[in-house]
Coordinates of C-alpha atoms and ligand atoms in Angstrom, one line a residue:
M30 CA 0.0 0.0 0.0
K31 CA 1.0 3.6 -0.2
P32 CA 0.5 6.4 2.3
A33 CA -2.6 8.7 2.2
P34 CA -1.8 12.2 0.8
F35 CA 0.1 14.4 3.1
A36 CA 2.0 17.7 3.1
R37 CA 5.7 17.6 4.0
H38 CA 7.2 20.7 5.7
V39 CA 11.0 21.0 5.9
P40 CA 11.9 23.7 8.4
K41 CA 15.6 24.8 8.8
T42 CA 15.4 26.2 12.3
L43 CA 13.8 25.0 15.6
D44 CA 11.6 28.2 15.7
E45 CA 10.3 27.5 12.3
A46 CA 9.7 23.8 13.1
L47 CA 7.8 24.7 16.3
K48 CA 5.7 27.3 14.5
I49 CA 4.7 24.9 11.8
L50 CA 4.0 22.1 14.4
A51 CA 1.7 24.5 16.3
E52 CA -0.2 25.3 13.1
V53 CA -0.6 21.7 11.9
A54 CA -1.2 20.0 15.2
P55 CA -5.0 20.3 15.0
E56 CA -4.8 18.4 11.7
D57 CA -2.8 15.5 13.1
G58 CA 0.5 17.1 12.1
R59 CA 3.5 14.9 13.2
V60 CA 7.2 15.1 13.5
L61 CA 9.1 13.0 10.9
A62 CA 12.5 12.0 12.4
G63 CA 14.1 8.8 11.2
G64 CA 10.8 7.5 9.8
Q65 CA 11.6 4.0 10.9
S66 CA 8.2 3.6 12.7
L67 CA 6.1 6.3 11.2
V68 CA 6.7 5.6 7.5
P69 CA 5.7 1.9 7.6
I70 CA 2.5 2.6 9.5
M71 CA 1.7 5.3 7.0
A72 CA 2.3 2.9 4.2
F73 CA -0.3 0.6 5.7
R74 CA -2.6 3.5 6.3
L75 CA -2.7 2.8 10.0
A76 CA -1.7 6.4 10.4
K77 CA -2.8 9.2 8.0
P78 CA -1.2 12.4 9.2
A79 CA -2.2 15.3 7.0
H80 CA 1.1 17.1 7.7
L81 CA 4.7 15.8 8.4
V82 CA 7.2 18.2 9.9
D83 CA 10.5 16.8 8.7
I84 CA 13.1 17.7 11.3
N85 CA 16.1 16.3 9.3
E86 CA 17.3 19.7 8.2
V87 CA 16.7 21.6 11.4
E88 CA 20.0 23.1 12.6
G89 CA 21.4 21.8 15.9
L90 CA 19.0 18.9 16.6
D91 CA 21.8 16.4 16.1
R92 CA 23.7 17.7 19.2
L93 CA 24.7 15.2 21.8
S94 CA 26.5 16.6 24.8
S95 CA 27.4 15.8 28.4
D96 CA 28.8 17.9 31.2
G97 CA 29.5 14.8 33.3
K98 CA 26.1 15.1 35.1
V99 CA 23.5 15.9 32.5
L100 CA 23.3 14.2 29.1
T101 CA 21.5 16.2 26.4
I102 CA 20.2 14.3 23.5
G103 CA 18.9 16.3 20.5
A104 CA 15.7 15.3 18.7
R105 CA 17.7 14.0 15.7
V106 CA 20.4 12.0 17.5
R107 CA 20.3 8.5 16.0
H108 CA 20.8 5.3 17.9
G109 CA 24.0 4.8 16.1
A110 CA 25.5 7.8 17.9
F111 CA 25.6 5.6 21.0
H112 CA 27.6 2.7 19.5
K113 CA 30.6 4.1 21.2
P114 CA 30.2 5.4 24.8
V115 CA 29.2 9.1 24.8
T116 CA 30.4 9.8 28.3
D117 CA 33.2 8.4 30.5
N118 CA 30.8 7.5 33.3
P119 CA 28.8 4.2 33.6
L120 CA 25.8 5.7 31.8
G121 CA 27.9 6.0 28.6
A122 CA 28.8 2.3 28.7
L123 CA 25.2 1.3 29.5
L124 CA 23.7 3.3 26.6
S125 CA 26.3 1.9 24.3
Y126 CA 25.4 -1.7 25.4
V127 CA 21.7 -1.0 25.0
A128 CA 22.1 0.8 21.6
R129 CA 23.8 -2.2 20.1
H130 CA 20.7 -4.3 20.8
I131 CA 18.2 -2.0 19.2
A132 CA 16.9 -3.3 15.9
H133 CA 19.7 -3.7 13.4
Y134 CA 22.4 -1.5 12.0
P135 CA 20.6 0.4 9.2
I136 CA 17.6 1.1 11.5
R137 CA 20.0 2.4 14.2
M138 CA 21.7 4.7 11.7
R139 CA 18.4 6.3 10.9
G140 CA 16.1 5.9 13.9
T141 CA 16.3 8.4 16.7
Y142 CA 16.3 8.1 20.4
C143 CA 13.5 10.7 20.7
G144 CA 11.4 9.0 18.0
S145 CA 11.8 5.7 19.8
C146 CA 10.3 7.3 22.9
S147 CA 7.4 8.8 21.1
H148 CA 4.2 7.0 20.2
A149 CA 3.9 6.1 16.5
D150 CA 0.4 4.6 17.0
P151 CA -2.4 6.3 15.1
Ligands
FAD17 C1 12.5 -3.7 12.6 C2 12.6 -2.7 13.7 C3 13.1 -3.1 15.0 C4 13.2 -2.1 16.0 N1 13.7 -2.6 17.2 C5 13.7 -1.7 18.2 C6 14.3 -2.1 19.5 O1 14.7 -3.2 19.7 N2 14.3 -1.1 20.5 C7 13.9 0.2 20.3 O2 13.9 1.0 21.2 N3 13.4 0.6 19.1 C8 13.3 -0.3 18.1 N4 12.9 0.1 16.9 C9 12.5 1.5 16.7 C10 13.6 2.3 16.1 O3 14.7 2.2 16.9 C11 13.3 3.8 15.9 O4 13.8 4.6 17.0 C12 11.9 4.1 15.9 O5 11.4 3.5 14.8 C13 11.4 5.6 15.9 O6 12.4 6.5 15.6 P1 12.4 7.4 14.3 O7 13.4 8.4 14.4 O8 12.5 6.5 13.1 O9 10.9 8.0 14.4 P2 9.8 8.2 13.3 O10 9.4 6.9 12.7 O11 10.2 9.4 12.4 O12 8.6 8.8 14.3 C14 8.0 7.9 15.2 C15 6.9 8.6 16.0 O13 7.6 9.5 16.9 C16 7.2 10.9 16.6 N5 8.4 11.7 16.8 C17 9.6 11.5 16.3 N6 10.5 12.4 16.8 C18 9.8 13.2 17.6 C19 10.1 14.3 18.4 N7 11.4 14.8 18.4 N8 9.1 14.9 19.1 C20 7.9 14.5 19.1 N9 7.5 13.4 18.4 C21 8.4 12.7 17.6 C22 6.7 10.9 15.2 O14 5.8 11.9 14.9 C23 6.0 9.5 15.1 O15 4.7 9.5 15.7 C24 12.8 -0.8 15.8 C25 12.3 -0.4 14.5 C26 12.2 -1.3 13.5 C27 11.7 -0.8 12.2

């Protein structure tokens, strides 16, 4: 099957993305991150969002940083970013261990941590 018709928005900045999301939210507007969950369910028409806000070109969302106490994971950080420990503390080793068990390599290089935490259900 193929997805139902939808409009794709490609913001370049976070402000632009948030503005569009606010506008399209009432019409089932959704974030498109790695597409690993959303695209298949759209193809089966289990989800029919009228708008997709594609965050793949939004500046800065791929930032992953740690100050030793707080780990900040941008909305476009892929699972693959955790293949190697991202911090020197035990959390880095734990996330690296977990990441290597998520799906398989191509999905980890595209799917995002934030997308995995969000509901893809219609
Ligand atoms: C075969 C297969 C096996 C998998 N195995 C595992 C596994 O073992 N463990 C695991 O944890 N995951 C697993 N996944 C999930 C995968 O790791 C992806 O993380 C997941 O598909 C969603 O991430 P995505 O970036 O592709 O999100 P998308 O498919 O783009 O989006 C998924 C949902 O999240 C919403 N969303 C995405 N980003 C945001 C955001 N920043 N803010 C608000 N909403 C957002 C979208 O609107 C959508 O509703 C698997 C996926 C597949 C296809």
